[in-house]
């Protein structure tokens, strides 16, 4: 099931469980912990008192009380001490323990904050890598929808190196567009000029109105029906064919595309399904298509890659480098405020 990165206040999430970045006592605190207790009400604290605290890297579950979420999974992240104190493993363990609890309880959706990245000082870009690394594993394996909730813009840090590489790729792409646009403008001027020249020439007689070769309404209908018979393979057919050609199963493909099962079932059932551009690109990534093949698949759904769209340029950047990890691509798209692939 898909992994969504969203910007939101976690206390507003309508999911089966939200995860709380708590402390050992589980008796509330500041940051996201404070916000969750405030929104859930006193009863949450009363239940937390019965839990006997929690160790770093472990998780415990309670009801959600006044929250839109049915449950709260409380986990305790590590305090950042420079990285040499097992922080990475402990942080990964927070995500794992919370996911295991959610799966044990049969929950279908769960939302995480970026654990340890506030008061506990874990560097945000590194924490994000750890979170995505663990959560990817789970969404590829289990039918559970996972949200990673980013509270504010500054909480989200794509690694600086990747951010600047993608940013300069976008800039180069835009520069190429400007050159192309300039070329097209000149071409338009030339066309307009030759039109003016042609219009100035004396006109010949137009005999076509006297000809009886124009199709009658019946003829036109037949011609249209014939054209429609020759209609190109639809997006949905092309997708299913490509899945077979790549030797993938449907499940492998929609999971790798970060598309949920129901959405895929709709596409499978409806030969003329009209997908959105992010959906087509998500499948292109899952199928590991090269740029030419991606363009061909997009065309089947009536789209094209444009060099004046940041979204398109970012996806193109990853395809050109043979990086088909939808979660990494989404991380970059999110950093640049673009729609995400699949989800
Ligand atoms: N929704 C989503 N994310 C949020 C929200 C919210 N409403 N509020 C803050 N964040 P922190 P920690 C983000 O400090 O570092 C508490 O006092 C925030 O931007 O809440 O694990 C506990 O009791 C940051 O990225 O948790 C512990 O003592 C992330 O949540 C201690 O803080 C985590 O920040 C735990 O520290």
Short mmCIF file of C-alpha atoms and ligand atoms in Angstrom, two decimals:
data_model
loop_
_atom_site.label_atom_id
_atom_site.label_comp_id
_atom_site.label_asym_id
_atom_site.label_seq_id
_atom_site.Cartn_x
_atom_site.Cartn_y
_atom_site.Cartn_z
CA UNK A 1 0.00 0.00 0.00
CA UNK A 2 1.20 3.52 -0.55
CA UNK A 3 3.46 5.69 1.52
CA UNK A 4 2.34 9.30 1.55
CA UNK A 5 4.43 12.24 2.62
CA UNK A 6 2.04 14.98 3.73
CA UNK A 7 2.29 18.37 5.35
CA UNK A 8 -0.19 18.46 8.21
CA UNK A 9 -0.79 18.61 11.92
CA UNK A 10 -0.80 14.95 12.97
CA UNK A 11 -3.64 15.51 15.44
CA UNK A 12 -5.91 16.19 12.45
CA UNK A 13 -5.15 12.94 10.65
CA UNK A 14 -8.11 10.61 10.09
CA UNK A 15 -6.29 7.31 10.29
CA UNK A 16 -6.48 4.15 12.37
CA UNK A 17 -3.47 5.25 14.42
CA UNK A 18 -1.20 8.23 14.81
CA UNK A 19 2.24 7.80 16.32
CA UNK A 20 3.36 9.95 19.20
CA UNK A 21 7.02 10.94 19.67
CA UNK A 22 6.85 10.54 23.44
CA UNK A 23 9.34 10.25 26.32
CA UNK A 24 10.06 7.35 28.73
CA UNK A 25 7.31 8.30 31.14
CA UNK A 26 4.56 8.37 28.47
CA UNK A 27 2.96 11.05 30.60
CA UNK A 28 3.02 13.85 28.03
CA UNK A 29 5.43 16.64 27.21
CA UNK A 30 5.96 19.34 24.59
CA UNK A 31 6.07 19.21 20.78
CA UNK A 32 3.94 16.64 19.05
CA UNK A 33 3.43 14.81 22.36
CA UNK A 34 1.86 17.91 23.90
CA UNK A 35 -0.32 18.52 20.85
CA UNK A 36 -1.59 14.93 20.85
CA UNK A 37 -2.44 14.94 24.57
CA UNK A 38 -4.15 18.30 24.24
CA UNK A 39 -6.30 17.15 21.33
CA UNK A 40 -7.06 13.69 22.78
CA UNK A 41 -8.06 14.97 26.25
CA UNK A 42 -7.45 13.86 29.85
CA UNK A 43 -8.53 10.28 29.25
CA UNK A 44 -5.43 9.66 27.16
CA UNK A 45 -3.22 10.63 30.08
CA UNK A 46 -5.22 8.34 32.38
CA UNK A 47 -4.66 5.37 30.06
CA UNK A 48 -0.98 6.28 29.65
CA UNK A 49 -0.57 6.13 33.45
CA UNK A 50 -1.44 2.42 33.32
CA UNK A 51 1.29 1.59 30.79
CA UNK A 52 4.36 1.77 33.03
CA UNK A 53 6.43 3.92 30.65
CA UNK A 54 8.29 2.79 27.56
CA UNK A 55 11.91 2.12 26.56
CA UNK A 56 13.68 3.93 23.73
CA UNK A 57 12.93 2.24 20.40
CA UNK A 58 9.85 0.43 21.74
CA UNK A 59 6.15 1.30 21.32
CA UNK A 60 2.85 1.03 23.21
CA UNK A 61 -0.71 1.57 22.03
CA UNK A 62 -3.72 3.37 23.52
CA UNK A 63 -7.09 4.58 22.32
CA UNK A 64 -7.32 7.92 20.52
CA UNK A 65 -10.18 9.42 22.61
CA UNK A 66 -11.08 12.85 21.20
CA UNK A 67 -8.71 12.53 18.26
CA UNK A 68 -9.99 11.67 14.78
CA UNK A 69 -7.52 8.75 14.93
CA UNK A 70 -8.82 5.62 16.67
CA UNK A 71 -5.50 4.84 18.35
CA UNK A 72 -2.27 6.46 19.45
CA UNK A 73 0.94 4.47 19.25
CA UNK A 74 3.45 5.96 21.67
CA UNK A 75 7.11 5.45 20.89
CA UNK A 76 10.25 6.90 22.41
CA UNK A 77 12.90 8.13 20.02
CA UNK A 78 16.61 8.42 20.84
CA UNK A 79 18.14 11.71 21.95
CA UNK A 80 20.73 12.72 19.35
CA UNK A 81 24.22 12.57 20.81
CA UNK A 82 26.29 12.91 17.67
CA UNK A 83 25.40 9.61 16.03
CA UNK A 84 27.77 7.32 17.91
CA UNK A 85 25.27 6.06 20.47
CA UNK A 86 23.23 3.69 18.33
CA UNK A 87 20.80 6.51 17.51
CA UNK A 88 20.13 5.29 13.98
CA UNK A 89 19.21 1.75 15.05
CA UNK A 90 17.07 3.06 17.90
CA UNK A 91 15.22 5.45 15.63
CA UNK A 92 14.64 2.69 13.05
CA UNK A 93 13.39 0.53 15.89
CA UNK A 94 10.75 3.19 16.80
CA UNK A 95 9.30 2.95 13.29
CA UNK A 96 9.53 -0.85 13.26
CA UNK A 97 7.96 -1.34 16.70
CA UNK A 98 5.11 1.02 15.81
CA UNK A 99 4.48 -0.73 12.49
CA UNK A 100 4.54 -4.15 14.14
CA UNK A 101 1.95 -3.01 16.71
CA UNK A 102 -0.25 -1.60 13.96
CA UNK A 103 -0.04 -4.85 11.97
CA UNK A 104 -0.73 -7.00 15.04
CA UNK A 105 -3.90 -4.98 15.62
CA UNK A 106 -4.92 -5.25 11.96
CA UNK A 107 -4.82 -1.48 11.44
CA UNK A 108 -5.08 -0.27 7.87
CA UNK A 109 -3.60 3.22 8.14
CA UNK A 110 -1.02 4.89 10.32
CA UNK A 111 0.55 8.35 10.45
CA UNK A 112 4.04 9.13 11.81
CA UNK A 113 5.66 12.41 12.77
CA UNK A 114 9.40 12.77 12.16
CA UNK A 115 10.35 11.16 15.46
CA UNK A 116 13.26 12.64 17.46
CA UNK A 117 13.71 15.64 15.16
CA UNK A 118 12.40 18.26 17.60
CA UNK A 119 13.44 18.37 21.24
CA UNK A 120 15.60 15.25 20.80
CA UNK A 121 17.72 16.99 18.16
CA UNK A 122 18.12 14.26 15.53
CA UNK A 123 19.29 15.90 12.24
CA UNK A 124 16.18 16.06 10.07
CA UNK A 125 17.63 14.88 6.77
CA UNK A 126 19.17 11.82 8.42
CA UNK A 127 16.00 11.09 10.39
CA UNK A 128 13.98 11.30 7.20
CA UNK A 129 16.24 8.71 5.51
CA UNK A 130 15.85 6.34 8.44
CA UNK A 131 12.06 6.80 8.48
CA UNK A 132 11.64 6.28 4.76
CA UNK A 133 14.03 3.31 4.75
CA UNK A 134 11.95 1.40 7.30
CA UNK A 135 8.52 2.53 6.09
CA UNK A 136 9.30 1.61 2.46
CA UNK A 137 10.01 -1.96 3.56
CA UNK A 138 6.63 -2.21 5.24
CA UNK A 139 4.50 -0.67 2.49
CA UNK A 140 6.08 -2.98 -0.05
CA UNK A 141 5.26 -6.00 2.10
CA UNK A 142 1.93 -5.26 3.79
CA UNK A 143 -1.47 -3.84 2.94
CA UNK A 144 -1.28 -0.80 5.17
CA UNK A 145 -1.35 2.86 4.20
CA UNK A 146 1.40 4.88 5.83
CA UNK A 147 1.63 8.66 6.16
CA UNK A 148 4.77 10.50 7.10
CA UNK A 149 3.52 13.80 8.44
CA UNK A 150 5.76 16.79 8.06
CA UNK A 151 4.62 19.61 10.29
CA UNK A 152 6.36 22.61 8.86
CA UNK A 153 8.37 23.44 5.80
CA UNK A 154 11.67 23.61 7.67
CA UNK A 155 11.13 20.12 9.09
CA UNK A 156 11.65 18.77 5.65
CA UNK A 157 15.20 18.56 4.48
CA UNK A 158 16.09 16.65 1.42
CA UNK A 159 19.80 15.91 1.67
CA UNK A 160 21.48 19.14 0.70
CA UNK A 161 23.48 17.48 -2.04
CA UNK A 162 20.46 15.93 -3.77
CA UNK A 163 18.47 19.13 -3.33
CA UNK A 164 21.10 21.24 -5.08
CA UNK A 165 21.63 18.67 -7.84
CA UNK A 166 17.89 18.55 -8.58
CA UNK A 167 17.60 22.33 -8.32
CA UNK A 168 20.36 22.92 -10.86
CA UNK A 169 18.85 20.29 -13.16
CA UNK A 170 15.55 22.20 -13.02
CA UNK A 171 17.36 25.46 -13.79
CA UNK A 172 19.14 23.89 -16.78
CA UNK A 173 15.81 22.46 -17.95
CA UNK A 174 14.20 25.89 -17.77
CA UNK A 175 17.12 27.42 -19.67
CA UNK A 176 16.63 24.83 -22.42
CA UNK A 177 12.94 25.71 -22.52
CA UNK A 178 13.72 29.39 -22.88
CA UNK A 179 16.00 28.62 -25.84
CA UNK A 180 13.35 26.37 -27.35
CA UNK A 181 10.67 29.02 -26.82
CA UNK A 182 12.88 31.61 -28.45
CA UNK A 183 13.32 29.27 -31.44
CA UNK A 184 9.57 28.69 -31.65
CA UNK A 185 8.90 32.43 -31.45
CA UNK A 186 11.22 33.05 -34.39
CA UNK A 187 9.55 30.21 -36.31
CA UNK A 188 6.12 31.72 -35.63
CA UNK A 189 7.33 35.09 -36.89
CA UNK A 190 8.60 33.47 -40.09
CA UNK A 191 5.32 31.60 -40.59
CA UNK A 192 3.33 34.77 -40.05
CA UNK A 193 5.53 36.55 -42.53
CA UNK A 194 5.08 33.91 -45.23
CA UNK A 195 1.33 33.91 -44.57
CA UNK A 196 1.22 37.65 -45.14
CA UNK A 197 3.19 37.15 -48.38
CA UNK A 198 0.83 34.36 -49.57
CA UNK A 199 -2.25 36.36 -48.67
CA UNK A 200 -0.97 39.16 -50.81
CA UNK A 201 -0.89 36.85 -53.91
CA UNK A 202 -3.99 36.77 -56.18
CA UNK A 203 -6.34 33.87 -55.23
CA UNK A 204 -7.07 30.95 -57.55
CA UNK A 205 -10.64 29.70 -57.85
CA UNK A 206 -11.67 27.12 -55.26
CA UNK A 207 -13.40 24.32 -57.17
CA UNK A 208 -13.75 21.95 -54.23
CA UNK A 209 -17.24 23.17 -53.36
CA UNK A 210 -18.45 21.77 -56.67
CA UNK A 211 -16.98 18.33 -56.07
CA UNK A 212 -19.26 15.56 -54.73
CA UNK A 213 -16.43 13.70 -52.98
CA UNK A 214 -17.11 15.25 -49.55
CA UNK A 215 -18.48 12.57 -47.17
CA UNK A 216 -22.24 12.54 -46.62
CA UNK A 217 -23.36 12.37 -42.92
CA UNK A 218 -23.70 8.56 -43.22
CA UNK A 219 -20.33 8.26 -44.87
CA UNK A 220 -18.79 10.42 -42.15
CA UNK A 221 -20.23 8.16 -39.47
CA UNK A 222 -18.82 5.07 -41.16
CA UNK A 223 -15.44 6.73 -41.55
CA UNK A 224 -15.43 7.69 -37.89
CA UNK A 225 -16.36 4.14 -36.85
CA UNK A 226 -13.49 2.80 -38.97
CA UNK A 227 -11.06 5.27 -37.40
CA UNK A 228 -12.17 4.29 -33.91
CA UNK A 229 -11.57 0.63 -34.74
CA UNK A 230 -7.98 1.55 -35.47
CA UNK A 231 -7.71 3.25 -32.08
CA UNK A 232 -4.32 2.78 -30.50
CA UNK A 233 -3.85 0.46 -27.52
CA UNK A 234 -5.30 2.13 -24.41
CA UNK A 235 -3.24 3.11 -21.36
CA UNK A 236 -4.77 0.33 -19.31
CA UNK A 237 -4.01 -2.34 -21.96
CA UNK A 238 -0.48 -1.00 -22.42
CA UNK A 239 0.14 -1.10 -18.69
CA UNK A 240 -1.00 -4.71 -18.34
CA UNK A 241 1.07 -5.71 -21.36
CA UNK A 242 4.17 -4.00 -19.94
CA UNK A 243 3.71 -5.69 -16.57
CA UNK A 244 3.73 -9.07 -18.36
CA UNK A 245 6.66 -8.14 -20.54
CA UNK A 246 8.69 -7.11 -17.49
CA UNK A 247 7.84 -10.42 -15.79
CA UNK A 248 6.26 -8.61 -12.84
CA UNK A 249 3.10 -9.48 -10.96
CA UNK A 250 0.34 -6.88 -10.63
CA UNK A 251 1.02 -6.60 -6.91
CA UNK A 252 4.75 -6.05 -7.40
CA UNK A 253 3.98 -3.37 -9.92
CA UNK A 254 1.38 -1.34 -8.03
CA UNK A 255 3.37 -1.51 -4.81
CA UNK A 256 6.52 -0.35 -6.55
CA UNK A 257 4.43 2.41 -8.12
CA UNK A 258 3.14 3.48 -4.69
CA UNK A 259 -0.40 3.06 -6.00
CA UNK A 260 -3.04 1.47 -3.81
CA UNK A 261 -4.73 -1.82 -4.61
CA UNK A 262 -8.21 -0.38 -5.23
CA UNK A 263 -6.88 2.23 -7.61
CA UNK A 264 -5.02 -0.45 -9.55
CA UNK A 265 -8.13 -2.65 -9.66
CA UNK A 266 -10.04 0.24 -11.26
CA UNK A 267 -7.39 0.68 -13.93
CA UNK A 268 -7.35 -3.06 -14.60
CA UNK A 269 -11.13 -3.25 -14.97
CA UNK A 270 -11.66 -0.22 -17.17
CA UNK A 271 -10.00 -0.49 -20.55
CA UNK A 272 -10.47 3.23 -21.14
CA UNK A 273 -9.44 4.40 -17.68
CA UNK A 274 -8.08 7.94 -17.76
CA UNK A 275 -5.20 8.16 -15.29
CA UNK A 276 -3.62 11.35 -13.97
CA UNK A 277 -0.11 12.20 -15.06
CA UNK A 278 1.44 11.34 -11.64
CA UNK A 279 -0.23 7.91 -11.86
CA UNK A 280 1.19 7.22 -15.32
CA UNK A 281 4.63 8.31 -14.22
CA UNK A 282 4.40 6.18 -11.09
CA UNK A 283 3.86 3.12 -13.28
CA UNK A 284 6.64 4.18 -15.64
CA UNK A 285 8.94 4.24 -12.61
CA UNK A 286 7.66 0.89 -11.30
CA UNK A 287 8.24 -0.66 -14.72
CA UNK A 288 11.66 0.98 -14.92
CA UNK A 289 10.92 2.44 -18.34
CA UNK A 290 13.54 4.59 -20.02
CA UNK A 291 12.68 8.11 -21.15
CA UNK A 292 11.47 7.06 -24.59
CA UNK A 293 9.25 4.31 -23.18
CA UNK A 294 7.97 6.71 -20.52
CA UNK A 295 7.01 9.22 -23.20
CA UNK A 296 5.21 6.46 -25.09
CA UNK A 297 3.21 5.42 -22.02
CA UNK A 298 2.36 9.04 -21.21
CA UNK A 299 1.15 9.54 -24.76
CA UNK A 300 -1.32 6.69 -24.36
CA UNK A 301 -2.96 8.69 -21.58
CA UNK A 302 -2.77 11.96 -23.54
CA UNK A 303 0.24 13.44 -21.73
CA UNK A 304 3.80 14.41 -22.54
CA UNK A 305 6.87 15.34 -20.52
CA UNK A 306 7.33 19.07 -20.51
CA UNK A 307 10.53 20.93 -19.79
CA UNK A 308 8.56 23.82 -18.37
CA UNK A 309 7.13 21.74 -15.55
CA UNK A 310 9.17 21.25 -12.38
CA UNK A 311 7.29 18.04 -11.69
CA UNK A 312 8.23 16.59 -15.08
CA UNK A 313 11.84 17.73 -14.81
CA UNK A 314 12.30 16.13 -11.41
CA UNK A 315 10.90 12.78 -12.59
CA UNK A 316 13.02 13.03 -15.73
CA UNK A 317 16.10 13.67 -13.59
CA UNK A 318 15.65 10.36 -11.79
CA UNK A 319 14.76 8.36 -14.91
CA UNK A 320 17.86 9.62 -16.70
CA UNK A 321 19.96 8.43 -13.79
CA UNK A 322 18.25 5.04 -13.66
CA UNK A 323 16.97 5.72 -10.15
CA UNK A 324 13.56 4.05 -10.03
CA UNK A 325 12.92 4.32 -6.31
CA UNK A 326 9.49 5.95 -6.15
CA UNK A 327 9.98 6.91 -2.52
CA UNK A 328 13.20 8.77 -3.21
CA UNK A 329 11.59 10.51 -6.16
CA UNK A 330 8.64 11.49 -3.97
CA UNK A 331 11.03 12.82 -1.37
CA UNK A 332 12.48 15.16 -4.00
CA UNK A 333 9.04 16.08 -5.36
CA UNK A 334 7.86 16.90 -1.86
CA UNK A 335 10.90 19.08 -1.23
CA UNK A 336 10.02 21.08 -4.33
CA UNK A 337 6.31 21.27 -3.42
CA UNK A 338 5.14 19.08 -6.29
CA UNK A 339 2.45 16.39 -6.44
CA UNK A 340 3.75 12.97 -5.51
CA UNK A 341 3.90 9.90 -7.69
CA UNK A 342 1.21 7.29 -7.24
CA UNK A 343 -0.17 8.35 -3.91
N1 LIG B 1 2.05 17.31 13.92
C1 LIG B 1 3.07 16.73 13.27
N2 LIG B 1 4.36 16.91 13.60
C2 LIG B 1 4.61 17.74 14.64
C3 LIG B 1 3.61 18.38 15.40
C4 LIG B 1 2.26 18.12 14.99
N3 LIG B 1 1.23 18.67 15.63
N4 LIG B 1 4.19 19.12 16.36
C5 LIG B 1 5.52 18.98 16.22
N5 LIG B 1 5.78 18.15 15.20
P1 LIG B 1 9.14 16.65 19.03
P2 LIG B 1 11.08 14.53 19.65
C6 LIG B 1 7.07 17.68 14.65
O1 LIG B 1 9.96 17.65 19.74
O2 LIG B 1 12.17 15.26 18.99
C7 LIG B 1 8.37 15.93 23.83
O3 LIG B 1 8.38 16.86 24.85
C8 LIG B 1 8.26 18.56 14.91
O4 LIG B 1 8.35 19.58 13.93
O5 LIG B 1 7.69 16.66 19.23
O6 LIG B 1 10.94 13.07 19.40
C9 LIG B 1 8.29 14.50 24.32
O7 LIG B 1 7.56 14.38 25.51
C10 LIG B 1 9.40 17.59 14.81
O8 LIG B 1 9.82 17.46 13.45
O9 LIG B 1 9.61 15.14 19.41
C11 LIG B 1 9.73 14.15 24.50
O10 LIG B 1 10.21 14.58 25.74
C12 LIG B 1 8.78 16.25 15.22
O11 LIG B 1 7.38 16.47 15.31
C13 LIG B 1 10.42 14.89 23.40
O12 LIG B 1 9.60 16.01 23.11
C14 LIG B 1 9.26 15.70 16.56
O13 LIG B 1 9.47 16.76 17.46
C15 LIG B 1 10.53 14.08 22.15
O14 LIG B 1 11.30 14.76 21.20
#
